[in-house]
Amino acid sequence: MAFNYIVSPKVFKALQTVDISELSKFTTKEIRPILPCLVRMSLISPLDSTKECAEGRKVILTLLSGIEWVNTIVALLSIDFHGLELDVKKEQMLRQKQGSTASDSALVQVPDGLSLEFERTDSTRRLRLVLYEILMIQFQRSSGESFLRQSDIFDNSVYIPEICDVINIALAELPALLSVQDMAETLLRVKHGPEIICWMVANAPDTFNEVTTSLITNADTRDEDNGGSRIRAQTLNMLCQMNPSQALAVRAKCVEMCRMPALAVTLTLEHAGRGQRFDGKSGDVVAFVSGLLLGNDQQVRNWFASFVRSRQKQRHRESSATMQALRDELIHHLQAMTLFSVDNRLPDSCVVQASALLRLYCALRGIAGTKFQEEEISLIVQLVTSHPPPSPA
């Protein structure tokens, strides 16, 4: 059974803006990822005592009525979190102690088959089992073990919705012990990690910037094509698809930190694609890449030029496909410009765009050392030999 729980951008935005009327329009499947947040909103007494807030809670309760998953989440909220917090602290200390084994645990008596135990046990023990696994992965992460970790619980897609519920409730109820940034880094190391992280952020929309910044900050600056870096980029891309209004902010953070250039290019191309679909605009591909290569920041210029050069030499790498996609997009821009050229004459409305495009290609050749393909050379020559209209001077 494939795990295919994608958080809709509309659902994310509705929860982010607390648009109750909009939330009430979604189907059960659409709101499934954010059920933990909705259940907490409906059960926990709010500070706002206005009539509007009370009406909103009624709408949420109506929305939740009849959804089978709600009872499980309510049971999770009924756990003794004070006792659990003490046990989590003991578990963390135990993991730091030298000589401790996987079977040593203050949270649970570790069974032989975690998946079977998770399936047939109660909510309290499920929460403890998930926390045990997460703390174990955190320990292995700090000890430098292999990136992806096999897990009886996390590897099975059937359990993912319940795991997401458990994680979201644990983060909400144990904020002093579990941080969303550490949780995101840990979840990168399990199967279905990107999807779980999206659910986690969807239930706490205000953590979006914290999580994305943390993921970018901890990215590998040397190798963007190893397994961990690919999963990290996939996660960030999925988060941006869930919250497209922040995609360019994430891109800006990549540039600011000089990390994940392939992701920055991918987000730029996706932004251009969205612009063409919705308003016919071609995005800011030319302006963005020109800014990187011709801007005043020497570090950014070297960072991106190095990325372009390395991807030319290592064409088999996954991020090389991203670079090729960028070149294909720029070719589309060249083709669009040459279509306007009639008898080697450019209309006045295209002169600025054509000049910017040629300027970018000069930067790609001179600064980033790009070797142009035959199609690119032909189109560039065609554009260079197109004359702008005579000026009044």
mmCIF file of C-alpha atoms in Angstrom:
data_model
loop_
_atom_site.group_PDB
_atom_site.id
_atom_site.type_symbol
_atom_site.label_atom_id
_atom_site.label_comp_id
_atom_site.label_asym_id
_atom_site.label_seq_id
_atom_site.Cartn_x
_atom_site.Cartn_y
_atom_site.Cartn_z
ATOM 1 C CA MET A 1 0.000 0.000 0.000
ATOM 2 C CA ALA A 2 1.591 3.261 -1.138
ATOM 3 C CA PHE A 3 1.744 6.201 1.211
ATOM 4 C CA ASN A 4 0.271 9.120 -0.680
ATOM 5 C CA TYR A 5 -0.886 11.654 1.882
ATOM 6 C CA ILE A 6 -0.120 15.045 0.350
ATOM 7 C CA VAL A 7 -1.077 18.165 2.272
ATOM 8 C CA SER A 8 -3.084 20.467 0.035
ATOM 9 C CA PRO A 9 -1.815 24.074 -0.174
ATOM 10 C CA LYS A 10 -5.405 25.231 0.318
ATOM 11 C CA VAL A 11 -5.719 23.228 3.538
ATOM 12 C CA PHE A 12 -2.403 24.559 4.801
ATOM 13 C CA LYS A 13 -3.367 28.150 4.050
ATOM 14 C CA ALA A 14 -6.788 27.758 5.665
ATOM 15 C CA LEU A 15 -5.237 26.455 8.881
ATOM 16 C CA GLN A 16 -2.467 29.029 8.789
ATOM 17 C CA THR A 17 -5.004 31.849 8.578
ATOM 18 C CA VAL A 18 -7.484 30.023 10.863
ATOM 19 C CA ASP A 19 -10.150 30.307 8.183
ATOM 20 C CA ILE A 20 -12.806 28.102 9.780
ATOM 21 C CA SER A 21 -15.353 28.585 7.011
ATOM 22 C CA GLU A 22 -12.795 27.470 4.430
ATOM 23 C CA LEU A 23 -11.746 24.478 6.536
ATOM 24 C CA SER A 24 -15.351 23.331 6.758
ATOM 25 C CA LYS A 25 -15.471 22.956 2.957
ATOM 26 C CA PHE A 26 -12.760 20.296 2.759
ATOM 27 C CA THR A 27 -13.351 16.566 2.609
ATOM 28 C CA THR A 28 -12.298 14.182 5.370
ATOM 29 C CA LYS A 29 -9.385 12.985 3.259
ATOM 30 C CA GLU A 30 -8.173 16.546 2.691
ATOM 31 C CA ILE A 31 -8.197 17.480 6.374
ATOM 32 C CA ARG A 32 -6.777 14.130 7.532
ATOM 33 C CA PRO A 33 -3.203 15.486 7.867
ATOM 34 C CA ILE A 34 -4.268 18.333 10.169
ATOM 35 C CA LEU A 35 -6.654 16.377 12.399
ATOM 36 C CA PRO A 36 -4.341 16.526 15.459
ATOM 37 C CA CYS A 37 -4.355 20.317 15.319
ATOM 38 C CA LEU A 38 -8.113 20.501 14.759
ATOM 39 C CA VAL A 39 -8.813 18.115 17.634
ATOM 40 C CA ARG A 40 -6.652 20.164 19.987
ATOM 41 C CA MET A 41 -8.360 23.349 18.800
ATOM 42 C CA SER A 42 -11.761 21.859 19.553
ATOM 43 C CA LEU A 43 -10.909 20.399 22.972
ATOM 44 C CA ILE A 44 -8.500 22.836 24.605
ATOM 45 C CA SER A 45 -10.063 25.955 26.089
ATOM 46 C CA PRO A 46 -8.948 28.994 24.089
ATOM 47 C CA LEU A 47 -7.810 32.300 25.544
ATOM 48 C CA ASP A 48 -10.198 34.028 23.158
ATOM 49 C CA SER A 49 -13.665 34.034 24.737
ATOM 50 C CA THR A 50 -15.489 35.935 22.009
ATOM 51 C CA LYS A 51 -18.681 34.695 20.411
ATOM 52 C CA GLU A 52 -16.925 34.355 17.072
ATOM 53 C CA CYS A 53 -14.359 32.002 18.598
ATOM 54 C CA ALA A 54 -17.087 29.901 20.210
ATOM 55 C CA GLU A 55 -18.900 29.624 16.897
ATOM 56 C CA GLY A 56 -15.669 28.610 15.217
ATOM 57 C CA ARG A 57 -15.153 25.806 17.733
ATOM 58 C CA LYS A 58 -18.669 24.559 17.051
ATOM 59 C CA VAL A 59 -17.928 24.457 13.334
ATOM 60 C CA ILE A 60 -14.744 22.481 13.986
ATOM 61 C CA LEU A 61 -16.578 20.031 16.250
ATOM 62 C CA THR A 62 -19.198 19.557 13.549
ATOM 63 C CA LEU A 63 -16.443 19.003 11.011
ATOM 64 C CA LEU A 64 -14.779 16.387 13.219
ATOM 65 C CA SER A 65 -17.928 14.504 14.114
ATOM 66 C CA GLY A 66 -18.106 11.117 12.485
ATOM 67 C CA ILE A 67 -14.395 10.916 11.649
ATOM 68 C CA GLU A 68 -13.058 7.664 13.047
ATOM 69 C CA TRP A 69 -9.501 8.923 13.522
ATOM 70 C CA VAL A 70 -10.654 11.610 15.960
ATOM 71 C CA ASN A 71 -11.271 9.127 18.778
ATOM 72 C CA THR A 72 -7.695 7.864 18.525
ATOM 73 C CA ILE A 73 -6.320 11.402 18.716
ATOM 74 C CA VAL A 74 -8.545 12.235 21.691
ATOM 75 C CA ALA A 75 -7.160 9.149 23.432
ATOM 76 C CA LEU A 76 -3.632 10.424 22.790
ATOM 77 C CA LEU A 77 -4.520 13.730 24.442
ATOM 78 C CA SER A 78 -5.730 11.859 27.537
ATOM 79 C CA ILE A 79 -2.263 10.492 28.324
ATOM 80 C CA ASP A 80 -0.400 11.469 31.502
ATOM 81 C CA PHE A 81 2.133 13.755 29.841
ATOM 82 C CA HIS A 82 3.859 14.690 33.086
ATOM 83 C CA GLY A 83 4.836 11.075 33.709
ATOM 84 C CA LEU A 84 5.743 10.681 30.053
ATOM 85 C CA GLU A 85 7.977 13.755 30.201
ATOM 86 C CA LEU A 86 9.938 12.273 33.099
ATOM 87 C CA ASP A 87 10.386 9.003 31.228
ATOM 88 C CA VAL A 88 11.524 10.812 28.077
ATOM 89 C CA LYS A 89 14.176 12.638 30.108
ATOM 90 C CA LYS A 90 15.359 9.314 31.530
ATOM 91 C CA GLU A 91 15.443 7.850 28.029
ATOM 92 C CA GLN A 92 17.524 10.747 26.734
ATOM 93 C CA MET A 93 20.006 10.313 29.577
ATOM 94 C CA LEU A 94 20.105 6.573 28.954
ATOM 95 C CA ARG A 95 20.898 7.100 25.272
ATOM 96 C CA GLN A 96 23.819 9.337 26.215
ATOM 97 C CA LYS A 97 25.222 6.753 28.607
ATOM 98 C CA GLN A 98 28.036 4.659 27.195
ATOM 99 C CA GLY A 99 27.359 0.968 26.996
ATOM 100 C CA SER A 100 23.573 1.265 26.749
ATOM 101 C CA THR A 101 21.912 -1.062 24.246
ATOM 102 C CA ALA A 102 18.792 -0.783 22.116
ATOM 103 C CA SER A 103 16.916 -3.040 24.514
ATOM 104 C CA ASP A 104 17.596 -0.690 27.439
ATOM 105 C CA SER A 105 14.727 1.764 27.668
ATOM 106 C CA ALA A 106 12.939 3.872 30.251
ATOM 107 C CA LEU A 107 9.990 4.381 27.917
ATOM 108 C CA VAL A 108 8.981 0.848 26.969
ATOM 109 C CA GLN A 109 9.900 -2.760 27.427
ATOM 110 C CA VAL A 110 11.217 -3.262 23.937
ATOM 111 C CA PRO A 111 9.332 -6.113 22.226
ATOM 112 C CA ASP A 112 10.767 -8.377 19.542
ATOM 113 C CA GLY A 113 8.384 -7.065 16.889
ATOM 114 C CA LEU A 114 7.786 -3.330 17.162
ATOM 115 C CA SER A 115 5.327 -3.214 14.271
ATOM 116 C CA LEU A 116 3.091 -5.918 15.705
ATOM 117 C CA GLU A 117 3.202 -4.297 19.123
ATOM 118 C CA PHE A 118 2.374 -0.895 17.618
ATOM 119 C CA GLU A 119 -0.613 -2.325 15.789
ATOM 120 C CA ARG A 120 -2.319 -4.039 18.691
ATOM 121 C CA THR A 121 -1.436 -1.862 21.670
ATOM 122 C CA ASP A 122 -3.197 1.165 23.202
ATOM 123 C CA SER A 123 -2.569 4.868 22.545
ATOM 124 C CA THR A 124 -0.211 5.371 25.485
ATOM 125 C CA ARG A 125 2.092 2.578 24.440
ATOM 126 C CA ARG A 126 1.980 3.645 20.795
ATOM 127 C CA LEU A 127 3.159 7.082 21.784
ATOM 128 C CA ARG A 128 5.951 5.579 23.849
ATOM 129 C CA LEU A 129 6.993 3.236 21.039
ATOM 130 C CA VAL A 130 7.248 6.097 18.546
ATOM 131 C CA LEU A 131 9.210 8.258 20.981
ATOM 132 C CA TYR A 132 11.522 5.323 21.688
ATOM 133 C CA GLU A 133 12.225 4.924 17.971
ATOM 134 C CA ILE A 134 12.759 8.658 17.474
ATOM 135 C CA LEU A 135 15.166 8.968 20.392
ATOM 136 C CA MET A 136 17.047 5.915 19.156
ATOM 137 C CA ILE A 137 17.402 7.479 15.697
ATOM 138 C CA GLN A 138 18.541 10.762 17.255
ATOM 139 C CA PHE A 139 21.222 8.894 19.175
ATOM 140 C CA GLN A 140 22.397 7.075 16.054
ATOM 141 C CA ARG A 141 22.398 10.363 14.158
ATOM 142 C CA SER A 142 24.677 11.977 16.734
ATOM 143 C CA SER A 143 26.984 8.954 16.705
ATOM 144 C CA GLY A 144 27.480 9.282 12.940
ATOM 145 C CA GLU A 145 25.827 6.069 11.786
ATOM 146 C CA SER A 146 24.447 5.621 8.251
ATOM 147 C CA PHE A 147 21.905 8.203 7.117
ATOM 148 C CA LEU A 148 18.795 6.109 6.530
ATOM 149 C CA ARG A 149 17.709 3.849 9.357
ATOM 150 C CA GLN A 150 15.463 0.848 9.037
ATOM 151 C CA SER A 151 12.506 0.827 11.391
ATOM 152 C CA ASP A 152 9.720 -1.692 11.802
ATOM 153 C CA ILE A 153 7.287 1.128 12.497
ATOM 154 C CA PHE A 154 8.360 3.891 10.118
ATOM 155 C CA ASP A 155 9.029 1.605 7.154
ATOM 156 C CA ASN A 156 5.414 0.466 6.990
ATOM 157 C CA SER A 157 3.239 3.044 5.227
ATOM 158 C CA VAL A 158 0.095 1.685 6.895
ATOM 159 C CA TYR A 159 1.214 3.141 10.228
ATOM 160 C CA ILE A 160 2.297 6.552 8.930
ATOM 161 C CA PRO A 161 -0.965 8.445 9.637
ATOM 162 C CA GLU A 162 -0.982 7.225 13.244
ATOM 163 C CA ILE A 163 2.723 7.976 13.617
ATOM 164 C CA CYS A 164 2.084 11.508 12.368
ATOM 165 C CA ASP A 165 -0.709 11.925 14.915
ATOM 166 C CA VAL A 166 1.560 10.716 17.701
ATOM 167 C CA ILE A 167 4.415 13.013 16.683
ATOM 168 C CA ASN A 168 2.182 16.064 16.410
ATOM 169 C CA ILE A 169 0.598 15.469 19.801
ATOM 170 C CA ALA A 170 4.002 14.819 21.384
ATOM 171 C CA LEU A 171 5.439 18.040 19.934
ATOM 172 C CA ALA A 172 2.457 20.022 21.178
ATOM 173 C CA GLU A 173 2.430 18.522 24.672
ATOM 174 C CA LEU A 174 6.182 18.150 25.292
ATOM 175 C CA PRO A 175 7.644 21.374 23.868
ATOM 176 C CA ALA A 176 10.415 21.518 26.470
ATOM 177 C CA LEU A 177 11.825 18.156 25.375
ATOM 178 C CA LEU A 178 11.052 17.904 21.675
ATOM 179 C CA SER A 179 11.884 20.676 19.225
ATOM 180 C CA VAL A 180 10.426 20.785 15.758
ATOM 181 C CA GLN A 181 13.863 21.385 14.189
ATOM 182 C CA ASP A 182 15.437 18.325 15.822
ATOM 183 C CA MET A 183 12.388 16.274 14.954
ATOM 184 C CA ALA A 184 12.673 17.279 11.294
ATOM 185 C CA GLU A 185 16.359 16.344 11.183
ATOM 186 C CA THR A 186 15.555 12.991 12.765
ATOM 187 C CA LEU A 187 12.656 12.229 10.443
ATOM 188 C CA LEU A 188 14.872 12.788 7.405
ATOM 189 C CA ARG A 189 16.500 9.508 8.347
ATOM 190 C CA VAL A 190 13.416 7.319 8.102
ATOM 191 C CA LYS A 191 11.393 6.074 5.191
ATOM 192 C CA HIS A 192 8.508 8.448 4.374
ATOM 193 C CA GLY A 193 10.359 11.140 6.335
ATOM 194 C CA PRO A 194 9.533 14.014 3.927
ATOM 195 C CA GLU A 195 5.811 13.245 4.086
ATOM 196 C CA ILE A 196 5.836 13.018 7.876
ATOM 197 C CA ILE A 197 7.673 16.344 8.119
ATOM 198 C CA CYS A 198 5.046 17.959 5.889
ATOM 199 C CA TRP A 199 2.289 16.677 8.171
ATOM 200 C CA MET A 200 4.217 17.925 11.177
ATOM 201 C CA VAL A 201 4.587 21.429 9.745
ATOM 202 C CA ALA A 202 0.991 21.449 8.497
ATOM 203 C CA ASN A 203 -0.209 21.004 12.083
ATOM 204 C CA ALA A 204 1.933 23.922 13.233
ATOM 205 C CA PRO A 205 2.071 26.341 10.270
ATOM 206 C CA ASP A 206 4.002 28.926 12.269
ATOM 207 C CA THR A 207 6.986 26.551 12.370
ATOM 208 C CA PHE A 208 7.405 26.571 8.578
ATOM 209 C CA ASN A 209 10.239 29.108 8.566
ATOM 210 C CA GLU A 210 11.991 27.461 11.511
ATOM 211 C CA VAL A 211 11.947 24.044 9.880
ATOM 212 C CA THR A 212 13.002 25.188 6.410
ATOM 213 C CA THR A 213 15.799 27.359 7.798
ATOM 214 C CA SER A 214 17.054 24.480 9.925
ATOM 215 C CA LEU A 215 16.983 22.053 7.000
ATOM 216 C CA ILE A 216 18.941 24.462 4.809
ATOM 217 C CA THR A 217 21.426 25.324 7.564
ATOM 218 C CA ASN A 218 22.248 21.664 8.169
ATOM 219 C CA ALA A 219 22.611 20.814 4.481
ATOM 220 C CA ASP A 220 25.862 19.342 3.199
ATOM 221 C CA THR A 221 27.857 22.117 1.538
ATOM 222 C CA ARG A 222 30.091 19.720 -0.383
ATOM 223 C CA ASP A 223 27.878 17.038 -1.910
ATOM 224 C CA GLU A 224 24.332 17.790 -2.985
ATOM 225 C CA ASP A 225 23.819 14.392 -4.568
ATOM 226 C CA ASN A 226 24.328 12.011 -1.667
ATOM 227 C CA GLY A 227 21.310 10.206 -0.258
ATOM 228 C CA GLY A 228 20.784 12.516 2.685
ATOM 229 C CA SER A 229 21.034 15.682 0.590
ATOM 230 C CA ARG A 230 18.519 14.383 -1.942
ATOM 231 C CA ILE A 231 16.021 13.579 0.811
ATOM 232 C CA ARG A 232 16.599 17.005 2.353
ATOM 233 C CA ALA A 233 15.992 18.733 -0.982
ATOM 234 C CA GLN A 234 12.890 16.613 -1.593
ATOM 235 C CA THR A 235 11.545 17.578 1.829
ATOM 236 C CA LEU A 236 12.108 21.284 1.273
ATOM 237 C CA ASN A 237 10.537 21.078 -2.161
ATOM 238 C CA MET A 238 7.467 19.329 -0.738
ATOM 239 C CA LEU A 239 7.189 21.943 2.007
ATOM 240 C CA CYS A 240 7.305 24.690 -0.618
ATOM 241 C CA GLN A 241 4.628 22.939 -2.669
ATOM 242 C CA MET A 242 2.498 22.827 0.462
ATOM 243 C CA ASN A 243 3.143 26.527 1.116
ATOM 244 C CA PRO A 244 3.962 28.023 -2.305
ATOM 245 C CA SER A 245 3.788 31.601 -1.052
ATOM 246 C CA GLN A 246 7.040 30.987 0.846
ATOM 247 C CA ALA A 247 8.928 29.205 -1.938
ATOM 248 C CA LEU A 248 10.885 32.304 -2.947
ATOM 249 C CA ALA A 249 11.708 33.026 0.700
ATOM 250 C CA VAL A 250 13.188 29.529 0.973
ATOM 251 C CA ARG A 251 15.124 30.167 -2.229
ATOM 252 C CA ALA A 252 16.460 33.408 -0.771
ATOM 253 C CA LYS A 253 17.578 31.525 2.328
ATOM 254 C CA CYS A 254 19.493 29.056 0.137
ATOM 255 C CA VAL A 255 21.294 31.960 -1.514
ATOM 256 C CA GLU A 256 21.930 33.742 1.773
ATOM 257 C CA MET A 257 23.554 30.641 3.260
ATOM 258 C CA CYS A 258 25.185 29.521 -0.014
ATOM 259 C CA ARG A 259 23.662 26.076 0.298
ATOM 260 C CA MET A 260 21.584 23.790 -1.915
ATOM 261 C CA PRO A 261 21.975 25.559 -5.292
ATOM 262 C CA ALA A 262 20.060 22.813 -7.111
ATOM 263 C CA LEU A 263 17.077 23.413 -4.839
ATOM 264 C CA ALA A 264 17.271 27.161 -5.488
ATOM 265 C CA VAL A 265 17.175 26.480 -9.231
ATOM 266 C CA THR A 266 14.320 23.989 -8.860
ATOM 267 C CA LEU A 267 12.230 26.460 -6.868
ATOM 268 C CA THR A 268 12.926 29.133 -9.484
ATOM 269 C CA LEU A 269 11.789 26.877 -12.314
ATOM 270 C CA GLU A 270 8.673 25.807 -10.419
ATOM 271 C CA HIS A 271 7.854 29.437 -9.702
ATOM 272 C CA ALA A 272 8.207 30.179 -13.413
ATOM 273 C CA GLY A 273 5.930 27.245 -14.211
ATOM 274 C CA ARG A 274 3.281 28.477 -11.781
ATOM 275 C CA GLY A 275 3.488 31.964 -13.270
ATOM 276 C CA GLN A 276 2.957 30.665 -16.792
ATOM 277 C CA ARG A 277 -0.027 28.583 -15.691
ATOM 278 C CA PHE A 278 -1.820 31.292 -13.755
ATOM 279 C CA ASP A 279 -0.992 34.647 -15.325
ATOM 280 C CA GLY A 280 1.083 33.901 -18.413
ATOM 281 C CA LYS A 281 4.267 35.361 -16.908
ATOM 282 C CA SER A 282 7.561 33.547 -17.271
ATOM 283 C CA GLY A 283 8.835 34.070 -13.739
ATOM 284 C CA ASP A 284 12.163 35.573 -12.794
ATOM 285 C CA VAL A 285 14.583 32.926 -14.064
ATOM 286 C CA VAL A 286 16.753 35.339 -16.043
ATOM 287 C CA ALA A 287 16.764 37.979 -13.322
ATOM 288 C CA PHE A 288 17.508 35.463 -10.562
ATOM 289 C CA VAL A 289 20.425 33.703 -12.256
ATOM 290 C CA SER A 290 21.816 37.030 -13.480
ATOM 291 C CA GLY A 291 21.681 38.329 -9.926
ATOM 292 C CA LEU A 292 23.668 35.349 -8.678
ATOM 293 C CA LEU A 293 26.400 35.614 -11.299
ATOM 294 C CA LEU A 294 26.549 39.384 -11.728
ATOM 295 C CA GLY A 295 25.650 40.580 -8.240
ATOM 296 C CA ASN A 296 27.994 42.301 -5.822
ATOM 297 C CA ASP A 297 28.305 39.336 -3.459
ATOM 298 C CA GLN A 298 31.521 37.544 -4.399
ATOM 299 C CA GLN A 299 30.741 34.547 -2.195
ATOM 300 C CA VAL A 300 27.362 33.975 -3.854
ATOM 301 C CA ARG A 301 28.904 34.397 -7.293
ATOM 302 C CA ASN A 302 31.614 31.837 -6.599
ATOM 303 C CA TRP A 303 29.112 29.461 -5.000
ATOM 304 C CA PHE A 304 26.771 29.385 -7.969
ATOM 305 C CA ALA A 305 29.521 29.460 -10.602
ATOM 306 C CA SER A 306 31.110 26.473 -8.896
ATOM 307 C CA PHE A 307 27.784 24.644 -9.005
ATOM 308 C CA VAL A 308 27.384 25.308 -12.741
ATOM 309 C CA ARG A 309 30.938 24.213 -13.537
ATOM 310 C CA SER A 310 30.778 21.045 -11.456
ATOM 311 C CA ARG A 311 27.478 19.937 -12.979
ATOM 312 C CA GLN A 312 28.944 20.238 -16.464
ATOM 313 C CA LYS A 313 31.774 17.906 -15.517
ATOM 314 C CA GLN A 314 29.561 15.413 -13.692
ATOM 315 C CA ARG A 315 26.591 15.024 -16.010
ATOM 316 C CA HIS A 316 25.489 11.728 -14.441
ATOM 317 C CA ARG A 317 24.643 13.378 -11.130
ATOM 318 C CA GLU A 318 21.042 14.068 -10.195
ATOM 319 C CA SER A 319 21.548 17.803 -9.710
ATOM 320 C CA SER A 320 22.957 17.947 -13.255
ATOM 321 C CA ALA A 321 19.404 17.288 -14.446
ATOM 322 C CA THR A 322 18.364 20.435 -12.576
ATOM 323 C CA MET A 323 21.056 22.410 -14.357
ATOM 324 C CA GLN A 324 19.927 21.019 -17.695
ATOM 325 C CA ALA A 325 16.343 21.994 -16.864
ATOM 326 C CA LEU A 326 17.575 25.540 -16.250
ATOM 327 C CA ARG A 327 19.337 25.582 -19.604
ATOM 328 C CA ASP A 328 16.204 24.270 -21.302
ATOM 329 C CA GLU A 329 14.191 27.068 -19.709
ATOM 330 C CA LEU A 330 16.693 29.657 -20.923
ATOM 331 C CA ILE A 331 16.502 28.136 -24.409
ATOM 332 C CA HIS A 332 12.734 28.706 -24.315
ATOM 333 C CA HIS A 333 13.442 32.356 -23.513
ATOM 334 C CA LEU A 334 15.861 32.559 -26.443
ATOM 335 C CA GLN A 335 13.347 30.961 -28.776
ATOM 336 C CA ALA A 336 10.662 33.386 -27.638
ATOM 337 C CA MET A 337 12.944 36.341 -28.360
ATOM 338 C CA THR A 338 13.963 35.088 -31.801
ATOM 339 C CA LEU A 339 10.316 34.584 -32.744
ATOM 340 C CA PHE A 340 9.820 38.327 -32.371
ATOM 341 C CA SER A 341 12.778 38.999 -34.649
ATOM 342 C CA VAL A 342 11.503 39.605 -38.185
ATOM 343 C CA ASP A 343 14.116 40.235 -40.875
ATOM 344 C CA ASN A 344 16.726 40.461 -38.119
ATOM 345 C CA ARG A 345 14.880 43.311 -36.457
ATOM 346 C CA LEU A 346 13.676 43.245 -32.875
ATOM 347 C CA PRO A 347 10.618 45.220 -31.805
ATOM 348 C CA ASP A 348 11.233 47.917 -29.246
ATOM 349 C CA SER A 349 9.287 45.991 -26.575
ATOM 350 C CA CYS A 350 11.780 43.091 -26.666
ATOM 351 C CA VAL A 351 15.072 44.974 -26.599
ATOM 352 C CA VAL A 352 15.473 45.111 -22.821
ATOM 353 C CA GLN A 353 14.577 41.437 -22.363
ATOM 354 C CA ALA A 354 16.879 40.370 -25.187
ATOM 355 C CA SER A 355 19.745 42.413 -23.741
ATOM 356 C CA ALA A 356 19.215 40.879 -20.293
ATOM 357 C CA LEU A 357 19.218 37.399 -21.800
ATOM 358 C CA LEU A 358 22.440 37.987 -23.737
ATOM 359 C CA ARG A 359 24.014 39.485 -20.629
ATOM 360 C CA LEU A 360 23.136 36.324 -18.706
ATOM 361 C CA TYR A 361 24.631 34.071 -21.370
ATOM 362 C CA CYS A 362 27.819 36.148 -21.279
ATOM 363 C CA ALA A 363 27.943 35.621 -17.511
ATOM 364 C CA LEU A 364 27.330 31.889 -17.858
ATOM 365 C CA ARG A 365 30.196 31.658 -20.336
ATOM 366 C CA GLY A 366 32.629 34.080 -18.757
ATOM 367 C CA ILE A 367 32.059 33.539 -15.032
ATOM 368 C CA ALA A 368 30.660 30.014 -14.793
ATOM 369 C CA GLY A 369 32.574 28.578 -17.749
ATOM 370 C CA THR A 370 29.496 27.122 -19.429
ATOM 371 C CA LYS A 371 30.071 25.284 -22.692
ATOM 372 C CA PHE A 372 27.141 26.054 -24.933
ATOM 373 C CA GLN A 373 25.270 23.428 -26.904
ATOM 374 C CA GLU A 374 24.671 23.727 -30.644
ATOM 375 C CA GLU A 375 21.087 24.853 -30.214
ATOM 376 C CA GLU A 376 22.127 27.526 -27.736
ATOM 377 C CA ILE A 377 24.873 28.824 -30.032
ATOM 378 C CA SER A 378 22.518 29.018 -32.998
ATOM 379 C CA LEU A 379 19.855 30.930 -31.061
ATOM 380 C CA ILE A 380 22.383 33.283 -29.449
ATOM 381 C CA VAL A 381 23.881 34.151 -32.842
ATOM 382 C CA GLN A 382 20.409 34.734 -34.227
ATOM 383 C CA LEU A 383 19.588 37.066 -31.351
ATOM 384 C CA VAL A 384 22.930 38.901 -31.474
ATOM 385 C CA THR A 385 22.472 39.631 -35.171
ATOM 386 C CA SER A 386 18.966 41.004 -34.631
ATOM 387 C CA HIS A 387 18.938 44.789 -34.653
ATOM 388 C CA PRO A 388 16.867 46.962 -32.364
ATOM 389 C CA PRO A 389 14.826 49.739 -33.966
ATOM 390 C CA PRO A 390 16.738 52.982 -34.578
ATOM 391 C CA SER A 391 16.589 55.438 -31.715
ATOM 392 C CA PRO A 392 15.561 59.087 -32.124
ATOM 393 C CA ALA A 393 19.131 60.186 -31.412
#
